[in-house]
Amino acid sequence: MKLTSRPLLAFPAVLLTLAIGVQPILAKSDLDQVAVSVGRLLEEGHYTHQPLNDEVSKKFLKTYLEILDFSHLFFTQQDIDALTAKYGTSIDDDVLLGNLKPAYDIYDLYQKRVDDRVAKVKELLKGEIDVKPDTTVELSRQKAPWPKDMAEADTIWQARVANELLQEKLSEHPIEPGPQLVARRYDRLMRNVHEEDKPEQVKLFLSALSQTYDPHSEYLSKSDLKN
């Protein structure tokens, strides 16, 4: 595995080789070692020479959460606050120590939120959805705040699912009944989330770290480079 990026992170090949060659004592697996190497590479090789410190840590965590839940539909603000309190100023140290547990734990929480939400969507699809006439649906929520709690999230999702059903009802060439089509769509989403194995989760995690230093950079795994 190695880090690739666009021009702002054009590190000398020798620096990349040295970083990947580091074998820290505390790293317990190849993925742990890669995390340490990427962290040190960004600290030492990026043109800003910005240390991987608490300031970067907070931005790093925020970027990782945004990558996972870019539409702000699954986490709540309560989740964000709890994760920030737990990892906001320590996730930088975890990377440099080769501790990827935060990456896995946060992804596990995201997966649980997706599972729970898909289950609730399926319950909604079994009956009539009660939505107020003046309800608006924010289709693009990337810039919207996370729901403050699960109750607010439920309200957002009720309107969202009702809108999806309406769109399917208005379709000129319906493939199958709207509720079945919507349920299938969310089953596919849940399956995709579950298919992300540990290396893929680490890829998302280290991409978040890379983008914290440079929004145009991303971490590519060995399998990515082969494709």
Coordinates of N, CA and C in Angstrom, one line a residue:
M1 N 0.8 -1.2 0.0 CA 0.0 0.0 0.0 C 0.9 1.2 0.0
K2 N 0.4 2.3 -0.6 CA 1.1 3.6 -0.5 C 0.1 4.7 -0.7
L3 N 0.6 5.9 -0.5 CA -0.2 7.1 -0.6 C 0.1 7.7 -1.9
T4 N -1.0 8.1 -2.6 CA -0.8 8.8 -3.9 C -1.6 10.1 -3.8
S5 N -1.2 11.1 -4.5 CA -1.9 12.4 -4.4 C -1.7 13.2 -5.6
R6 N -2.4 14.3 -5.6 CA -2.2 15.3 -6.7 C -1.1 16.2 -6.4
P7 N -0.7 17.2 -7.2 CA 0.5 18.0 -7.1 C 0.8 18.5 -5.8
L8 N -0.1 19.0 -4.9 CA 0.2 19.6 -3.7 C 0.9 18.6 -2.7
L9 N 0.7 17.3 -3.0 CA 1.4 16.3 -2.1 C 2.4 15.5 -2.9
A10 N 3.1 16.2 -3.8 CA 4.1 15.5 -4.6 C 5.3 15.2 -3.8
F11 N 5.4 14.2 -3.0 CA 6.5 13.9 -2.2 C 7.6 13.2 -3.0
P12 N 8.9 13.5 -2.7 CA 10.0 12.8 -3.3 C 9.9 11.3 -3.1
A13 N 10.3 10.5 -4.1 CA 10.1 9.0 -4.0 C 10.9 8.5 -2.8
V14 N 12.1 9.1 -2.5 CA 12.9 8.6 -1.4 C 12.2 8.7 -0.1
L15 N 11.4 9.9 0.1 CA 10.7 10.1 1.3 C 9.6 9.0 1.5
L16 N 8.9 8.8 0.4 CA 7.9 7.7 0.4 C 8.4 6.4 0.8
T17 N 9.6 6.1 0.2 CA 10.2 4.8 0.5 C 10.6 4.7 2.0
L18 N 11.2 5.8 2.5 CA 11.5 5.8 3.9 C 10.3 5.6 4.8
A19 N 9.2 6.3 4.5 CA 8.1 6.3 5.3 C 7.4 4.9 5.3
I20 N 7.3 4.3 4.2 CA 6.7 3.0 4.1 C 7.6 1.9 4.8
G21 N 8.9 2.2 4.8 CA 9.8 1.3 5.4 C 9.9 1.3 6.9
V22 N 9.2 2.3 7.5 CA 9.2 2.4 9.0 C 8.5 1.2 9.6
Q23 N 9.1 0.6 10.6 CA 8.5 -0.6 11.3 C 8.4 -0.3 12.8
P24 N 7.4 0.5 13.2 CA 7.3 0.9 14.6 C 7.0 -0.3 15.5
I25 N 7.6 -0.3 16.6 CA 7.4 -1.4 17.5 C 5.9 -1.6 17.9
L26 N 5.2 -0.5 18.1 CA 3.8 -0.6 18.5 C 2.8 -1.1 17.5
A27 N 3.2 -1.0 16.2 CA 2.3 -1.5 15.1 C 2.2 -3.0 15.1
K28 N 1.0 -3.5 15.1 CA 0.8 -4.9 15.3 C 0.4 -5.6 14.0
S29 N 0.1 -4.9 12.9 CA -0.2 -5.5 11.6 C 0.2 -4.6 10.5
D30 N 0.1 -5.1 9.3 CA 0.5 -4.4 8.1 C -0.3 -3.1 8.0
L31 N -1.6 -3.2 8.3 CA -2.4 -2.0 8.2 C -2.0 -0.9 9.3
D32 N -1.7 -1.4 10.5 CA -1.2 -0.5 11.5 C 0.0 0.2 11.1
Q33 N 1.0 -0.5 10.5 CA 2.2 0.0 10.1 C 2.0 1.1 8.9
V34 N 1.1 0.8 8.1 CA 0.8 1.7 7.0 C 0.2 3.0 7.6
A35 N -0.6 2.9 8.6 CA -1.2 4.1 9.2 C -0.1 5.0 9.8
V36 N 0.9 4.4 10.5 CA 2.0 5.1 11.0 C 2.8 5.8 9.9
S37 N 3.0 5.0 8.8 CA 3.8 5.5 7.7 C 3.1 6.7 7.1
V38 N 1.8 6.6 6.8 CA 1.1 7.7 6.2 C 1.1 8.9 7.1
G39 N 0.9 8.7 8.4 CA 0.9 9.8 9.3 C 2.2 10.6 9.3
R40 N 3.3 9.8 9.3 CA 4.6 10.4 9.3 C 5.0 11.1 8.0
L41 N 4.5 10.4 6.9 CA 4.7 11.0 5.6 C 4.1 12.3 5.4
L42 N 2.8 12.4 5.9 CA 2.1 13.7 5.8 C 2.7 14.8 6.7
E43 N 3.2 14.4 7.9 CA 3.8 15.4 8.8 C 5.1 15.9 8.2
E44 N 5.9 15.0 7.6 CA 7.3 15.4 7.2 C 7.3 15.8 5.7
G45 N 6.4 15.3 4.9 CA 6.5 15.5 3.5 C 5.6 16.5 2.9
H46 N 4.5 16.9 3.6 CA 3.6 17.9 3.1 C 4.3 19.2 3.1
Y47 N 4.0 20.1 2.1 CA 4.8 21.4 2.0 C 4.6 22.3 3.2
T48 N 3.4 22.1 4.0 CA 3.2 22.9 5.2 C 4.0 22.5 6.4
H49 N 4.5 21.2 6.4 CA 5.1 20.6 7.5 C 4.3 20.8 8.8
Q50 N 3.0 20.6 8.6 CA 2.0 20.7 9.7 C 2.1 19.4 10.6
P51 N 2.4 19.5 11.8 CA 2.5 18.4 12.7 C 1.1 17.7 12.8
L52 N 1.0 16.4 13.0 CA -0.2 15.7 13.2 C -0.6 15.9 14.7
N53 N -1.2 17.0 15.0 CA -1.5 17.4 16.4 C -3.0 17.5 16.6
D54 N -3.3 18.0 17.8 CA -4.7 18.1 18.2 C -5.6 18.9 17.2
E55 N -5.0 20.0 16.7 CA -5.7 20.8 15.8 C -6.1 20.0 14.5
V56 N -5.1 19.3 14.0 CA -5.3 18.5 12.8 C -6.3 17.3 13.1
S57 N -6.1 16.8 14.3 CA -6.9 15.7 14.8 C -8.4 16.0 14.7
K58 N -8.8 17.2 15.1 CA -10.3 17.5 15.1 C -10.8 17.6 13.6
K59 N -9.9 18.2 12.8 CA -10.3 18.3 11.4 C -10.4 16.9 10.7
F60 N -9.4 16.1 11.1 CA -9.3 14.7 10.6 C -10.6 13.9 10.9
L61 N -11.0 14.0 12.2 CA -12.2 13.3 12.6 C -13.4 13.8 11.9
K62 N -13.5 15.1 11.8 CA -14.7 15.7 11.0 C -14.7 15.2 9.6
T63 N -13.6 15.1 9.0 CA -13.5 14.7 7.6 C -13.9 13.2 7.4
Y64 N -13.5 12.4 8.4 CA -13.8 11.0 8.3 C -15.3 10.8 8.5
L65 N -15.9 11.6 9.4 CA -17.4 11.5 9.6 C -18.1 12.0 8.4
E66 N -17.6 13.0 7.7 CA -18.2 13.5 6.5 C -18.1 12.5 5.4
I67 N -17.0 11.8 5.3 CA -16.9 10.8 4.2 C -17.9 9.6 4.4
L68 N -18.0 9.2 5.7 CA -19.0 8.1 6.0 C -20.4 8.6 5.7
D69 N -20.8 9.7 6.3 CA -22.2 10.1 6.3 C -22.3 11.5 5.6
F70 N -21.9 11.5 4.3 CA -21.8 12.8 3.6 C -23.2 13.5 3.4
S71 N -24.3 12.8 3.5 CA -25.6 13.4 3.4 C -26.2 13.8 4.8
H72 N -25.4 13.5 5.8 CA -25.9 13.9 7.2 C -27.3 13.3 7.5
L73 N -27.4 12.0 7.2 CA -28.7 11.3 7.4 C -28.6 10.2 8.4
F74 N -27.5 9.7 8.8 CA -27.4 8.5 9.7 C -26.9 8.9 11.1
F75 N -25.8 9.6 11.2 CA -25.4 10.1 12.5 C -26.3 11.2 12.9
T76 N -26.4 11.4 14.2 CA -27.1 12.6 14.8 C -26.0 13.5 15.4
Q77 N -26.5 14.7 15.8 CA -25.5 15.6 16.4 C -25.0 15.0 17.7
Q78 N -25.9 14.3 18.4 CA -25.5 13.6 19.6 C -24.3 12.6 19.4
D79 N -24.4 11.9 18.3 CA -23.3 11.0 17.9 C -22.0 11.8 17.6
I80 N -22.2 12.9 16.9 CA -21.0 13.7 16.5 C -20.4 14.2 17.8
D81 N -21.2 14.7 18.7 CA -20.6 15.3 20.0 C -19.9 14.2 20.8
A82 N -20.5 13.0 20.8 CA -19.9 11.9 21.6 C -18.6 11.5 21.0
L83 N -18.6 11.4 19.7 CA -17.3 11.0 19.0 C -16.3 12.0 19.1
T84 N -16.7 13.3 19.0 CA -15.7 14.4 19.1 C -15.1 14.4 20.5
A85 N -15.9 14.2 21.5 CA -15.4 14.2 22.9 C -14.5 13.0 23.1
K86 N -14.7 11.9 22.5 CA -13.9 10.7 22.7 C -12.6 10.7 21.8
Y87 N -12.7 11.2 20.6 CA -11.6 11.0 19.7 C -11.0 12.4 19.2
G88 N -11.7 13.5 19.4 CA -11.3 14.7 18.8 C -9.9 15.1 18.9
T89 N -9.3 14.9 20.1 CA -7.9 15.3 20.3 C -6.9 14.1 20.5
S90 N -7.4 12.9 20.2 CA -6.6 11.7 20.4 C -6.3 10.9 19.1
I91 N -7.1 11.1 18.1 CA -7.1 10.3 16.9 C -5.7 10.5 16.2
D92 N -5.1 11.7 16.4 CA -3.8 11.9 15.8 C -2.8 11.0 16.4
D93 N -2.8 10.8 17.8 CA -1.9 10.0 18.5 C -2.1 8.5 18.1
D94 N -3.4 8.1 17.9 CA -3.7 6.8 17.5 C -3.0 6.4 16.2
V95 N -3.1 7.3 15.2 CA -2.5 7.1 13.9 C -1.0 6.9 14.1
L96 N -0.3 7.7 14.8 CA 1.1 7.7 14.9 C 1.6 6.5 15.8
L97 N 0.6 5.9 16.6 CA 0.9 4.7 17.3 C 0.5 3.4 16.6
G98 N -0.1 3.6 15.5 CA -0.6 2.4 14.7 C -1.8 1.8 15.3
N99 N -2.6 2.6 16.0 CA -3.8 2.1 16.6 C -5.0 2.5 15.7
L100 N -5.6 1.5 15.0 CA -6.7 1.7 14.1 C -8.0 1.4 14.7
K101 N -8.1 1.1 16.0 CA -9.3 0.8 16.7 C -10.4 1.9 16.5
P102 N -10.0 3.2 16.6 CA -11.0 4.3 16.4 C -11.6 4.2 15.0
A103 N -10.8 3.9 14.0 CA -11.4 3.8 12.7 C -12.4 2.7 12.6
Y104 N -12.2 1.6 13.2 CA -13.1 0.5 13.1 C -14.3 0.8 14.0
D105 N -14.1 1.3 15.2 CA -15.2 1.6 16.1 C -16.2 2.6 15.5
I106 N -15.7 3.7 14.9 CA -16.5 4.7 14.3 C -17.3 4.1 13.1
Y107 N -16.6 3.3 12.3 CA -17.3 2.6 11.2 C -18.4 1.7 11.7
D108 N -18.1 1.0 12.8 CA -19.1 0.1 13.3 C -20.3 0.8 13.8
L109 N -20.1 2.0 14.4 CA -21.3 2.9 14.8 C -22.1 3.3 13.5
Y110 N -21.3 3.7 12.5 CA -22.0 4.1 11.3 C -22.8 3.0 10.7
Q111 N -22.2 1.8 10.7 CA -22.9 0.6 10.2 C -24.2 0.3 11.0
K112 N -24.1 0.5 12.3 CA -25.3 0.3 13.2 C -26.4 1.3 12.9
R113 N -25.9 2.5 12.7 CA -26.9 3.6 12.4 C -27.6 3.3 11.0
V114 N -26.9 2.8 10.0 CA -27.5 2.4 8.8 C -28.4 1.3 8.9
D115 N -28.0 0.2 9.7 CA -28.9 -0.9 9.9 C -30.2 -0.5 10.6
D116 N -30.1 0.3 11.6 CA -31.2 0.7 12.4 C -32.2 1.6 11.5
R117 N -31.6 2.4 10.7 CA -32.4 3.3 9.8 C -33.1 2.5 8.7
V118 N -32.4 1.6 8.1 CA -33.0 0.7 7.1 C -34.2 0.0 7.7
A119 N -34.0 -0.5 8.9 CA -35.1 -1.2 9.6 C -36.3 -0.3 9.8
K120 N -36.1 0.9 10.1 CA -37.2 1.9 10.3 C -37.8 2.3 9.0
V121 N -37.0 2.4 8.0 CA -37.6 2.7 6.6 C -38.6 1.6 6.2
K122 N -38.2 0.3 6.5 CA -39.0 -0.8 6.1 C -40.3 -0.8 6.9
E123 N -40.3 -0.4 8.1 CA -41.5 -0.3 8.9 C -42.4 0.8 8.3
L124 N -41.8 1.9 7.9 CA -42.6 3.0 7.3 C -43.3 2.5 6.1
L125 N -42.6 1.7 5.3 CA -43.1 1.3 4.0 C -44.3 0.3 4.2
K126 N -44.5 -0.2 5.4 CA -45.6 -1.1 5.6 C -47.0 -0.4 5.7
G127 N -47.0 0.9 5.9 CA -48.2 1.6 6.1 C -48.2 3.0 5.5
E128 N -49.2 3.8 5.8 CA -49.3 5.1 5.3 C -48.3 6.0 6.1
I129 N -47.6 6.9 5.4 CA -46.7 7.8 6.1 C -47.4 9.1 6.3
D130 N -47.4 9.5 7.6 CA -48.1 10.8 7.9 C -47.1 11.9 7.9
V131 N -47.3 12.7 6.8 CA -46.4 13.9 6.6 C -47.3 15.1 6.5
K132 N -46.9 16.2 7.3 CA -47.6 17.4 7.3 C -47.6 18.1 5.9
P133 N -48.7 18.7 5.5 CA -48.8 19.3 4.1 C -47.6 20.3 3.8
D134 N -47.2 21.0 4.8 CA -46.2 22.1 4.6 C -44.7 21.5 4.8
T135 N -44.6 20.2 4.9 CA -43.3 19.6 5.0 C -42.4 19.8 3.8
T136 N -41.2 20.2 4.0 CA -40.3 20.3 2.8 C -39.2 19.2 2.9
V137 N -38.7 18.8 1.8 CA -37.7 17.7 1.8 C -36.4 18.3 1.2
E138 N -35.4 18.2 2.0 CA -34.1 18.7 1.6 C -33.3 17.5 0.9
L139 N -33.3 17.5 -0.4 CA -32.8 16.4 -1.1 C -31.3 16.3 -1.0
S140 N -30.6 17.4 -1.0 CA -29.2 17.4 -0.8 C -28.8 18.0 0.6
R141 N -28.3 17.1 1.4 CA -28.1 17.5 2.8 C -26.6 17.6 3.2
Q142 N -25.7 17.7 2.2 CA -24.3 17.8 2.5 C -24.0 19.0 3.4
K143 N -24.7 20.1 3.2 CA -24.4 21.3 3.9 C -25.4 21.5 5.1
A144 N -26.3 20.6 5.2 CA -27.3 20.7 6.3 C -26.7 20.2 7.6
P145 N -27.1 20.6 8.8 CA -26.6 20.1 10.0 C -27.1 18.7 10.2
W146 N -26.4 17.9 11.0 CA -26.9 16.6 11.4 C -28.1 16.8 12.2
P147 N -29.1 15.8 12.1 CA -30.2 15.9 13.0 C -29.8 15.9 14.5
K148 N -30.4 16.8 15.3 CA -30.0 17.0 16.6 C -30.1 15.7 17.5
D149 N -31.1 14.9 17.2 CA -31.3 13.6 17.9 C -32.1 12.6 17.0
M150 N -32.4 11.5 17.5 CA -33.0 10.4 16.7 C -34.5 10.8 16.3
A151 N -35.1 11.6 17.2 CA -36.5 12.0 16.9 C -36.5 13.0 15.7
E152 N -35.6 13.9 15.6 CA -35.5 14.8 14.5 C -35.1 14.0 13.2
A153 N -34.2 13.0 13.4 CA -33.8 12.2 12.3 C -35.0 11.4 11.7
D154 N -35.9 10.9 12.6 CA -37.1 10.2 12.2 C -38.0 11.1 11.3
T155 N -38.1 12.3 11.7 CA -39.0 13.3 11.0 C -38.4 13.5 9.6
I156 N -37.1 13.7 9.6 CA -36.4 13.9 8.3 C -36.6 12.7 7.3
W157 N -36.5 11.5 7.9 CA -36.6 10.3 7.1 C -38.1 10.1 6.7
Q158 N -39.0 10.4 7.5 CA -40.4 10.2 7.1 C -40.7 11.0 5.8
A159 N -40.3 12.3 5.8 CA -40.5 13.1 4.6 C -39.7 12.6 3.5
R160 N -38.5 12.1 3.7 CA -37.7 11.6 2.6 C -38.3 10.4 2.0
V161 N -38.7 9.5 2.8 CA -39.3 8.2 2.2 C -40.6 8.5 1.5
A162 N -41.4 9.4 2.1 CA -42.7 9.8 1.5 C -42.4 10.4 0.1
N163 N -41.4 11.2 0.0 CA -41.0 11.8 -1.3 C -40.5 10.7 -2.3
E164 N -39.8 9.8 -1.8 CA -39.3 8.7 -2.7 C -40.5 7.9 -3.2
L165 N -41.5 7.6 -2.4 CA -42.7 6.9 -2.8 C -43.5 7.7 -3.8
L166 N -43.6 9.0 -3.6 CA -44.3 9.8 -4.5 C -43.6 9.8 -5.9
Q167 N -42.3 9.9 -5.9 CA -41.5 9.9 -7.2 C -41.8 8.6 -7.9
E168 N -41.8 7.5 -7.2 CA -42.0 6.2 -7.8 C -43.4 6.1 -8.3
K169 N -44.4 6.7 -7.6 CA -45.8 6.7 -8.1 C -46.0 7.5 -9.3
L170 N -45.2 8.5 -9.5 CA -45.3 9.4 -10.7 C -44.5 8.9 -11.8
S171 N -43.7 7.8 -11.6 CA -42.9 7.2 -12.7 C -43.8 6.7 -13.8
E172 N -43.4 7.0 -15.0 CA -44.2 6.6 -16.2 C -44.0 5.1 -16.5
H173 N -42.9 4.6 -16.1 CA -42.7 3.1 -16.3 C -42.3 2.4 -15.0
P174 N -43.2 2.3 -14.1 CA -42.8 1.6 -12.8 C -42.4 0.2 -13.0
I175 N -41.3 -0.2 -12.4 CA -40.8 -1.6 -12.6 C -41.5 -2.5 -11.6
E176 N -41.8 -2.0 -10.4 CA -42.5 -2.8 -9.4 C -43.1 -1.8 -8.4
P177 N -43.9 -2.2 -7.5 CA -44.6 -1.3 -6.6 C -43.6 -0.4 -5.8
G178 N -43.9 0.8 -5.6 CA -43.0 1.8 -5.0 C -42.4 1.3 -3.7
P179 N -43.2 0.8 -2.7 CA -42.6 0.3 -1.5 C -41.5 -0.7 -1.6
Q180 N -41.7 -1.7 -2.6 CA -40.8 -2.7 -2.8 C -39.5 -2.1 -3.4
L181 N -39.7 -1.2 -4.3 CA -38.5 -0.6 -5.0 C -37.7 0.2 -4.0
V182 N -38.3 1.0 -3.1 CA -37.6 1.8 -2.1 C -36.9 0.8 -1.1
A183 N -37.6 -0.2 -0.7 CA -37.0 -1.2 0.2 C -35.8 -1.8 -0.4
R184 N -35.8 -2.2 -1.7 CA -34.7 -2.8 -2.3 C -33.5 -1.8 -2.4
R185 N -33.8 -0.6 -2.6 CA -32.8 0.5 -2.7 C -32.0 0.5 -1.4
Y186 N -32.7 0.5 -0.3 CA -32.0 0.6 1.0 C -31.4 -0.7 1.5
D187 N -31.9 -1.8 1.0 CA -31.2 -3.1 1.2 C -29.9 -3.1 0.5
R188 N -29.8 -2.5 -0.7 CA -28.6 -2.4 -1.4 C -27.6 -1.5 -0.7
L189 N -28.1 -0.4 -0.2 CA -27.2 0.5 0.6 C -26.6 -0.2 1.8
M190 N -27.5 -0.9 2.6 CA -27.0 -1.6 3.8 C -26.0 -2.7 3.4
R191 N -26.3 -3.4 2.3 CA -25.3 -4.4 1.9 C -24.0 -3.8 1.5
N192 N -24.0 -2.7 0.8 CA -22.7 -2.0 0.5 C -21.9 -1.6 1.7
V193 N -22.6 -1.1 2.7 CA -21.9 -0.7 4.0 C -21.3 -2.0 4.6
H194 N -22.0 -3.1 4.6 CA -21.5 -4.3 5.3 C -20.4 -4.9 4.5
E195 N -20.3 -4.6 3.2 CA -19.2 -5.2 2.4 C -17.9 -4.6 2.5
E196 N -17.8 -3.4 3.2 CA -16.6 -2.7 3.4 C -15.8 -3.5 4.5
D197 N -14.7 -4.2 4.1 CA -13.9 -4.9 5.1 C -12.9 -4.0 5.7
K198 N -12.1 -4.6 6.6 CA -11.1 -3.8 7.4 C -10.2 -3.0 6.5
P199 N -9.6 -3.5 5.4 CA -8.7 -2.7 4.6 C -9.5 -1.6 3.9
E200 N -10.7 -1.8 3.5 CA -11.5 -0.7 2.9 C -11.8 0.4 3.9
Q201 N -12.1 -0.1 5.2 CA -12.4 0.9 6.2 C -11.1 1.8 6.5
V202 N -10.0 1.1 6.5 CA -8.7 1.9 6.7 C -8.5 2.8 5.5
K203 N -8.8 2.4 4.3 CA -8.7 3.3 3.2 C -9.5 4.5 3.3
L204 N -10.7 4.4 3.8 CA -11.6 5.6 4.0 C -11.0 6.5 5.1
F205 N -10.5 5.8 6.2 CA -9.9 6.5 7.3 C -8.6 7.3 6.9
L206 N -7.7 6.7 6.2 CA -6.5 7.3 5.8 C -6.8 8.4 4.6
S207 N -7.8 8.1 3.8 CA -8.2 9.1 2.9 C -8.6 10.4 3.6
A208 N -9.4 10.2 4.7 CA -9.8 11.4 5.5 C -8.6 12.1 6.0
L209 N -7.6 11.4 6.5 CA -6.4 12.0 7.0 C -5.7 12.8 5.9
S210 N -5.5 12.2 4.7 CA -4.9 12.8 3.5 C -5.6 14.1 3.1
Q211 N -6.9 14.0 3.1 CA -7.7 15.2 2.7 C -7.7 16.3 3.7
T212 N -7.4 15.9 5.0 CA -7.2 17.0 6.0 C -6.1 17.9 5.7
Y213 N -5.0 17.3 5.1 CA -3.8 18.0 4.7 C -4.0 18.7 3.4
D214 N -4.7 18.0 2.5 CA -5.0 18.5 1.1 C -6.3 17.9 0.6
P215 N -7.3 18.7 0.4 CA -8.6 18.2 0.0 C -8.6 17.4 -1.3
H216 N -7.5 17.6 -2.1 CA -7.5 16.9 -3.4 C -6.7 15.6 -3.4
S217 N -6.3 15.2 -2.2 CA -5.5 14.0 -2.1 C -6.4 12.8 -1.6
E218 N -5.9 11.6 -1.8 CA -6.6 10.5 -1.3 C -5.6 9.3 -1.1
Y219 N -6.0 8.4 -0.2 CA -5.1 7.3 0.0 C -5.6 6.1 -0.9
L220 N -4.6 5.5 -1.6 CA -4.9 4.4 -2.5 C -4.3 3.1 -1.9
S221 N -5.1 2.1 -1.8 CA -4.5 0.8 -1.4 C -3.8 0.1 -2.5
K222 N -3.1 -1.0 -2.2 CA -2.4 -1.8 -3.2 C -3.4 -2.3 -4.3
S223 N -4.6 -2.7 -3.8 CA -5.6 -3.2 -4.8 C -6.0 -2.1 -5.8
D224 N -6.1 -0.9 -5.3 CA -6.5 0.3 -6.1 C -5.4 0.5 -7.2
L225 N -4.2 0.3 -6.8 CA -3.1 0.6 -7.8 C -3.0 -0.5 -8.9
K226 N -3.6 -1.7 -8.6 CA -3.6 -2.7 -9.6 C -4.7 -2.6 -10.6
N227 N -5.7 -1.8 -10.2 CA -6.9 -1.7 -11.1 C -6.7 -0.6 -12.1

